[in-house]
Structures are given as structure tokens and as C-alpha cells.
mmCIF file of C-alpha atoms in Angstrom:
data_model
loop_
_atom_site.group_PDB
_atom_site.id
_atom_site.type_symbol
_atom_site.label_atom_id
_atom_site.label_comp_id
_atom_site.label_asym_id
_atom_site.label_seq_id
_atom_site.Cartn_x
_atom_site.Cartn_y
_atom_site.Cartn_z
ATOM 1 C CA UNK A 12 40.068 -10.273 66.067
ATOM 2 C CA UNK A 13 36.970 -9.703 68.542
ATOM 3 C CA UNK A 14 37.210 -7.354 71.680
ATOM 4 C CA UNK A 15 36.761 -9.610 74.443
ATOM 5 C CA UNK A 16 39.805 -11.642 73.956
ATOM 6 C CA UNK A 17 41.959 -8.553 74.021
ATOM 7 C CA UNK A 18 40.209 -7.314 77.103
ATOM 8 C CA UNK A 19 41.168 -10.594 78.761
ATOM 9 C CA UNK A 20 44.849 -10.236 77.285
ATOM 10 C CA UNK A 21 44.949 -6.733 78.904
ATOM 11 C CA UNK A 22 43.560 -8.176 82.367
ATOM 12 C CA UNK A 23 46.166 -10.513 82.409
ATOM 13 C CA UNK A 24 48.972 -8.402 81.341
ATOM 14 C CA UNK A 25 48.071 -6.049 84.188
ATOM 15 C CA UNK A 26 48.299 -8.992 86.616
ATOM 16 C CA UNK A 27 51.589 -10.053 85.212
ATOM 17 C CA UNK A 28 52.756 -6.383 85.261
ATOM 18 C CA UNK A 29 51.653 -6.010 89.253
ATOM 19 C CA UNK A 30 53.408 -9.450 89.674
ATOM 20 C CA UNK A 31 56.545 -8.324 88.128
ATOM 21 C CA UNK A 32 56.600 -4.956 89.652
ATOM 22 C CA UNK A 33 56.174 -7.039 93.042
ATOM 23 C CA UNK A 34 58.871 -9.062 92.010
ATOM 24 C CA UNK A 35 61.171 -6.241 90.788
ATOM 25 C CA UNK A 36 60.652 -4.841 94.168
ATOM 26 C CA UNK A 37 62.324 -7.538 95.688
ATOM 27 C CA UNK A 38 64.999 -8.210 93.254
ATOM 28 C CA UNK A 39 65.570 -4.864 91.565
ATOM 29 C CA UNK A 40 69.423 -4.964 91.931
ATOM 30 C CA UNK A 41 69.618 -8.069 89.745
ATOM 31 C CA UNK A 42 66.702 -7.669 87.332
ATOM 32 C CA UNK A 43 66.685 -3.871 86.644
ATOM 33 C CA UNK A 44 65.067 -4.119 82.871
ATOM 34 C CA UNK A 45 62.179 -6.535 84.218
ATOM 35 C CA UNK A 46 60.022 -3.668 85.508
ATOM 36 C CA UNK A 47 60.326 -1.476 82.625
ATOM 37 C CA UNK A 48 59.088 -4.311 80.222
ATOM 38 C CA UNK A 49 55.460 -4.508 81.373
ATOM 39 C CA UNK A 50 54.980 -0.816 80.974
ATOM 40 C CA UNK A 51 56.348 -0.952 77.451
ATOM 41 C CA UNK A 52 54.115 -3.911 76.697
ATOM 42 C CA UNK A 53 51.055 -1.846 78.158
ATOM 43 C CA UNK A 54 51.940 1.124 76.307
ATOM 44 C CA UNK A 55 52.031 -0.898 73.091
ATOM 45 C CA UNK A 56 49.031 -2.729 74.111
ATOM 46 C CA UNK A 57 47.168 0.577 74.472
ATOM 47 C CA UNK A 58 48.699 1.919 71.110
ATOM 48 C CA UNK A 59 47.633 -1.274 69.336
ATOM 49 C CA UNK A 60 43.858 -0.927 71.024
ATOM 50 C CA UNK A 61 43.861 2.545 69.706
ATOM 51 C CA UNK A 62 44.953 1.809 66.282
ATOM 52 C CA UNK A 63 42.795 -1.550 66.644
ATOM 53 C CA UNK A 64 39.872 1.155 67.184
ATOM 54 C CA UNK A 65 40.897 3.211 64.462
ATOM 55 C CA UNK A 66 40.820 0.157 62.294
ATOM 56 C CA UNK A 67 37.566 -0.883 63.378
ATOM 57 C CA UNK A 68 36.298 2.557 62.552
ATOM 58 C CA UNK A 69 37.908 2.335 59.272
ATOM 59 C CA UNK A 70 36.367 -1.337 58.502
ATOM 60 C CA UNK A 71 33.093 -0.003 59.900
ATOM 61 C CA UNK A 72 33.353 2.823 57.413
ATOM 62 C CA UNK A 73 34.610 0.752 54.627
ATOM 63 C CA UNK A 74 31.735 -1.744 55.434
ATOM 64 C CA UNK A 75 29.320 1.263 54.978
ATOM 65 C CA UNK A 76 30.910 1.963 51.854
ATOM 66 C CA UNK A 77 30.856 -1.600 50.591
ATOM 67 C CA UNK A 78 27.139 -1.735 51.459
ATOM 68 C CA UNK A 79 26.311 1.442 49.541
ATOM 69 C CA UNK A 80 28.440 -0.411 46.531
ATOM 70 C CA UNK A 81 26.424 -3.346 47.095
ATOM 71 C CA UNK A 82 23.271 -1.329 46.845
ATOM 72 C CA UNK A 83 24.654 0.660 43.768
ATOM 73 C CA UNK A 84 25.762 -2.641 42.652
ATOM 74 C CA UNK A 85 22.312 -4.293 43.077
ATOM 75 C CA UNK A 86 20.616 -1.190 41.704
ATOM 76 C CA UNK A 87 22.373 -1.194 38.520
ATOM 77 C CA UNK A 88 22.125 -4.669 38.211
ATOM 78 C CA UNK A 89 18.277 -4.120 38.564
ATOM 79 C CA UNK A 90 19.057 -1.195 36.077
ATOM 80 C CA UNK A 91 21.009 -3.507 33.738
ATOM 81 C CA UNK A 92 18.067 -6.040 33.831
ATOM 82 C CA UNK A 93 15.325 -3.188 32.973
ATOM 83 C CA UNK A 94 17.644 -1.899 30.647
ATOM 84 C CA UNK A 95 18.024 -5.527 28.810
ATOM 85 C CA UNK A 96 14.228 -5.617 29.028
ATOM 86 C CA UNK A 97 13.649 -2.362 27.438
ATOM 87 C CA UNK A 98 16.235 -3.239 24.878
ATOM 88 C CA UNK A 99 14.656 -6.217 24.174
ATOM 89 C CA UNK A 100 11.006 -4.459 23.685
ATOM 90 C CA UNK A 101 12.602 -1.756 21.669
ATOM 91 C CA UNK A 102 14.540 -4.593 19.433
ATOM 92 C CA UNK A 103 10.983 -6.298 19.117
ATOM 93 C CA UNK A 104 9.601 -3.020 18.463
ATOM 94 C CA UNK A 105 12.473 -1.963 15.870
ATOM 95 C CA UNK A 106 11.873 -5.664 14.097
ATOM 96 C CA UNK A 107 8.110 -4.807 14.029
ATOM 97 C CA UNK A 108 8.670 -1.236 12.550
ATOM 98 C CA UNK A 109 10.993 -2.708 10.210
ATOM 99 C CA UNK A 110 8.697 -5.373 8.768
ATOM 100 C CA UNK A 111 6.051 -2.435 8.689
ATOM 101 C CA UNK A 112 8.634 -0.535 6.857
ATOM 102 C CA UNK A 113 9.337 -3.408 4.234
ATOM 103 C CA UNK A 114 5.472 -3.973 4.057
ATOM 104 C CA UNK A 115 4.828 -0.336 3.058
ATOM 105 C CA UNK A 116 7.820 -0.441 0.821
ATOM 106 C CA UNK A 117 6.310 -3.342 -1.173
ATOM 107 C CA UNK A 118 3.103 -1.361 -1.135
ATOM 108 C CA UNK A 119 4.975 1.692 -2.284
ATOM 109 C CA UNK A 120 6.519 -0.483 -5.353
ATOM 110 C CA UNK A 121 3.238 -2.063 -6.151
ATOM 111 C CA UNK A 122 1.920 1.550 -6.252
ATOM 112 C CA UNK A 123 4.702 2.634 -8.604
ATOM 113 C CA UNK A 124 4.115 -0.204 -10.904
ATOM 114 C CA UNK A 125 0.198 0.481 -10.871
ATOM 115 C CA UNK A 126 1.334 4.282 -11.783
ATOM 116 C CA UNK A 127 3.571 3.079 -14.408
ATOM 117 C CA UNK A 128 1.046 0.991 -16.004
ATOM 118 C CA UNK A 129 -1.792 3.618 -15.673
ATOM 119 C CA UNK A 130 0.641 6.217 -17.087
ATOM 120 C CA UNK A 131 1.488 3.796 -20.091
ATOM 121 C CA UNK A 132 -2.368 3.235 -20.404
ATOM 122 C CA UNK A 133 -3.017 7.063 -20.419
ATOM 123 C CA UNK A 134 -0.073 7.534 -23.122
ATOM 124 C CA UNK A 135 -1.939 4.748 -25.285
ATOM 125 C CA UNK A 136 -5.321 6.199 -24.593
ATOM 126 C CA UNK A 137 -3.716 9.615 -25.891
ATOM 127 C CA UNK A 138 -2.236 8.239 -28.770
ATOM 128 C CA UNK A 139 -5.670 6.373 -29.647
ATOM 129 C CA UNK A 140 -7.665 9.407 -29.039
ATOM 130 C CA UNK A 141 -5.152 11.542 -31.265
ATOM 131 C CA UNK A 142 -5.871 8.871 -34.009
ATOM 132 C CA UNK A 143 -9.395 9.122 -33.591
ATOM 133 C CA UNK A 144 -9.520 12.793 -33.571
ATOM 134 C CA UNK A 145 -7.204 12.571 -36.698
ATOM 135 C CA UNK A 146 -9.636 10.173 -38.330
ATOM 136 C CA UNK A 147 -12.500 12.366 -37.325
ATOM 137 C CA UNK A 148 -10.842 15.195 -39.002
ATOM 138 C CA UNK A 149 -10.657 13.303 -42.225
ATOM 139 C CA UNK A 150 -14.213 11.885 -41.825
ATOM 140 C CA UNK A 151 -15.473 15.464 -41.310
ATOM 141 C CA UNK A 152 -13.564 16.684 -44.645
ATOM 142 C CA UNK A 153 -14.630 13.634 -46.116
ATOM 143 C CA UNK A 154 -18.202 14.332 -45.058
ATOM 144 C CA UNK A 155 -17.814 17.965 -46.293
ATOM 145 C CA UNK A 156 -16.882 16.983 -49.598
ATOM 146 C CA UNK A 157 -19.610 14.379 -49.887
ATOM 147 C CA UNK A 158 -22.296 17.046 -48.924
ATOM 148 C CA UNK A 159 -20.788 19.362 -51.349
ATOM 149 C CA UNK A 160 -21.248 16.524 -53.808
ATOM 150 C CA UNK A 161 -24.521 15.671 -52.502
ATOM 151 C CA UNK A 162 -25.552 19.303 -52.869
ATOM 152 C CA UNK A 163 -24.046 19.544 -56.322
ATOM 153 C CA UNK A 164 -26.257 16.262 -57.213
ATOM 154 C CA UNK A 165 -29.302 17.938 -55.678
ATOM 155 C CA UNK A 166 -29.017 21.232 -58.003
ATOM 156 C CA UNK A 167 -28.388 18.647 -60.955
ATOM 157 C CA UNK A 168 -31.137 16.755 -60.192
ATOM 158 C CA UNK A 169 -33.402 19.347 -59.256
ATOM 159 C CA UNK A 170 -32.408 21.285 -62.566
ATOM 160 C CA UNK A 171 -32.623 17.982 -64.555
ATOM 161 C CA UNK A 172 -36.345 17.478 -62.597
ATOM 162 C CA UNK A 173 -37.013 21.125 -63.856
ATOM 163 C CA UNK A 174 -36.081 20.451 -67.402
ATOM 164 C CA UNK A 175 -38.027 17.190 -67.359
ATOM 165 C CA UNK A 176 -41.051 19.211 -65.955
ATOM 166 C CA UNK A 177 -40.816 21.959 -68.677
ATOM 167 C CA UNK A 178 -40.544 19.025 -71.170
ATOM 168 C CA UNK A 179 -43.393 17.260 -69.902
ATOM 169 C CA UNK A 180 -45.494 20.190 -69.692
ATOM 170 C CA UNK A 181 -44.131 21.113 -73.419
ATOM 171 C CA UNK A 182 -45.131 17.755 -74.817
ATOM 172 C CA UNK A 183 -48.288 17.382 -72.935
ATOM 173 C CA UNK A 184 -48.908 20.876 -74.479
ATOM 174 C CA UNK A 185 -48.001 19.766 -78.060
ATOM 175 C CA UNK A 186 -49.973 16.908 -77.673
ATOM 176 C CA UNK A 187 -53.151 18.717 -76.717
ATOM 177 C CA UNK A 188 -52.507 21.024 -79.697
ATOM 178 C CA UNK A 189 -51.856 18.048 -81.976
ATOM 179 C CA UNK A 190 -55.167 16.490 -80.862
ATOM 180 C CA UNK A 191 -56.908 19.856 -81.499
ATOM 181 C CA UNK A 192 -55.475 20.293 -84.684
ATOM 182 C CA UNK A 193 -56.297 16.810 -85.692
ATOM 183 C CA UNK A 194 -59.786 16.763 -84.262
ATOM 184 C CA UNK A 195 -60.229 20.134 -86.399
ATOM 185 C CA UNK A 196 -58.735 18.343 -89.687
ATOM 186 C CA UNK A 197 -56.025 21.235 -89.804
ATOM 187 C CA UNK A 198 -53.346 18.259 -90.211
ATOM 188 C CA UNK A 199 -53.686 14.844 -91.918
ATOM 189 C CA UNK A 200 -53.173 11.454 -90.363
ATOM 190 C CA UNK A 201 -49.667 11.062 -92.109
ATOM 191 C CA UNK A 202 -48.477 14.603 -90.917
ATOM 192 C CA UNK A 203 -49.444 13.478 -87.087
ATOM 193 C CA UNK A 204 -47.430 10.200 -87.674
ATOM 194 C CA UNK A 205 -44.491 12.391 -89.068
ATOM 195 C CA UNK A 206 -44.684 14.744 -86.241
ATOM 196 C CA UNK A 207 -44.752 11.937 -83.670
ATOM 197 C CA UNK A 208 -41.881 10.173 -85.145
ATOM 198 C CA UNK A 209 -39.612 13.497 -84.793
ATOM 199 C CA UNK A 210 -40.449 13.496 -80.841
ATOM 200 C CA UNK A 211 -37.638 13.009 -78.398
ATOM 201 C CA UNK A 212 -36.709 9.285 -77.751
ATOM 202 C CA UNK A 213 -37.674 8.513 -81.493
ATOM 203 C CA UNK A 214 -35.041 6.012 -82.910
ATOM 204 C CA UNK A 215 -36.394 5.307 -86.522
ATOM 205 C CA UNK A 216 -34.608 6.864 -89.615
ATOM 206 C CA UNK A 217 -36.067 9.569 -91.313
ATOM 207 C CA UNK A 218 -36.350 8.007 -94.680
ATOM 208 C CA UNK A 219 -38.277 4.770 -93.361
ATOM 209 C CA UNK A 220 -40.795 7.260 -91.593
ATOM 210 C CA UNK A 221 -41.303 8.936 -94.854
ATOM 211 C CA UNK A 222 -41.782 5.641 -96.693
ATOM 212 C CA UNK A 223 -43.987 4.593 -93.826
ATOM 213 C CA UNK A 224 -46.468 7.305 -93.639
ATOM 214 C CA UNK A 225 -46.152 7.903 -97.520
ATOM 215 C CA UNK A 226 -44.860 11.488 -97.656
ATOM 216 C CA UNK A 227 -42.579 13.038 -99.844
ATOM 217 C CA UNK A 228 -39.073 14.325 -98.884
ATOM 218 C CA UNK A 229 -39.404 17.756 -99.692
ATOM 219 C CA UNK A 230 -42.783 17.923 -98.134
ATOM 220 C CA UNK A 231 -41.181 16.660 -94.989
ATOM 221 C CA UNK A 232 -38.273 19.235 -95.162
ATOM 222 C CA UNK A 233 -40.787 21.902 -95.214
ATOM 223 C CA UNK A 234 -42.654 20.764 -92.473
ATOM 224 C CA UNK A 235 -39.071 20.462 -90.386
ATOM 225 C CA UNK A 236 -38.539 23.809 -91.260
ATOM 226 C CA UNK A 237 -41.663 25.228 -89.905
#
């Protein structure tokens, strides 16, 4: 209710009260309560006005509080919008991080697979290396045995060569001596043939040799004994 109509009502009541007072002065003996009612109405009206003022103050205070609440609600709504935007941004970043984590997890799994393959290759290579080491050890032993055999064969060949060399030297010396004896006519041609037949490598039978050179067996035996 606005304040202007209340003032108009108050003015009207004052006028009515003044009129009633005038009337009551004329007829106070007949209407004793008529004078009291306007005063009571004015008191109630003043009381109502006081209550109205208090109520207006309360309403004004409440309006201020309502405005404060509205401002707070508006601020809260703005905060909510900002929080929703931040939450959307955080959700987006979270999704991106989850995707990156998944990518890194996939890379880690691939790395684990690669490491496992490399470990298996390393184990296989170690096993192969061990086999090669064992084979090399066996080959070294075989080489040592071969070198020992080769050394023994070399020694044997050297000894055989020395024997052959001594034999050749002895044979050459004997041939030279025989030539000297033949030239000096110390031995006959038949005796030379007999001695030659007795040299190393001859495969003729002794009796056949004696027949071939026309020599008696007893004479040949004497030569052999000498």
C-alpha cells in the first residue's frame, strides 16, 4: 500500500473526527460513544502507520537482503558457469592425459616385448657362443693332437731322411769304391755283378744270380761272409 492514500485517509478521518466532535457537542447527551470512536480510530491509524513504517523498514531491509541474495545467486551462477567451464576443460585435459597414458602404456608394452625378444636373442647367442667355445676347445685339442702327430711325423720323416741320406752316402761311397776296385782290377766282373745283385732293392733269387754270373755257391758264400 502506498503512503499517499494513507495520508488522504488520515486527512479524511481528521475531518470526519472534527465533524463528529462538532456533532457530539450538539448531541452529547444522546450519542456518548460517537465522540470516543474517532479518537480510537485515529489511535489505531497512528498505530497502523507506525507498524506500517516498521514493516516498510523490514521490507526495505528484506529487499536489501534479497538483493544481496540475488547478487550472491548471480555470482554463484557465474561461479557455477566458470566451474562448469573449468570442469569441461579439466575433463578434456583428463581425457587427453588418459589418451597419452594409454599411448605410453602401449609404448611400454612394445618396449617390454622388444626387451623380451632381445633377451631371448641374447640367450640364444649366449648358447651359440657356448657351443662355439666348446667347438673351439675341441678344435684346439684336435689341433694339439694333430700338431703332436705332425711333429712325430716330422721327426719320423727327418729320421727316415737321415737314414736315406746316410744310405745314399754309403751307397755312393760303395759304388765309388767298387769303381776303384774294378779299375784297379782287384775284383772281376762276375764278382761285381754279384755284389751289385746283393744291394738294397734287389729282388733276384741268389741261385739265379749265381747261374747268371757263372759263380760257384761256395765262392758266393765266402764273399757274403766277407
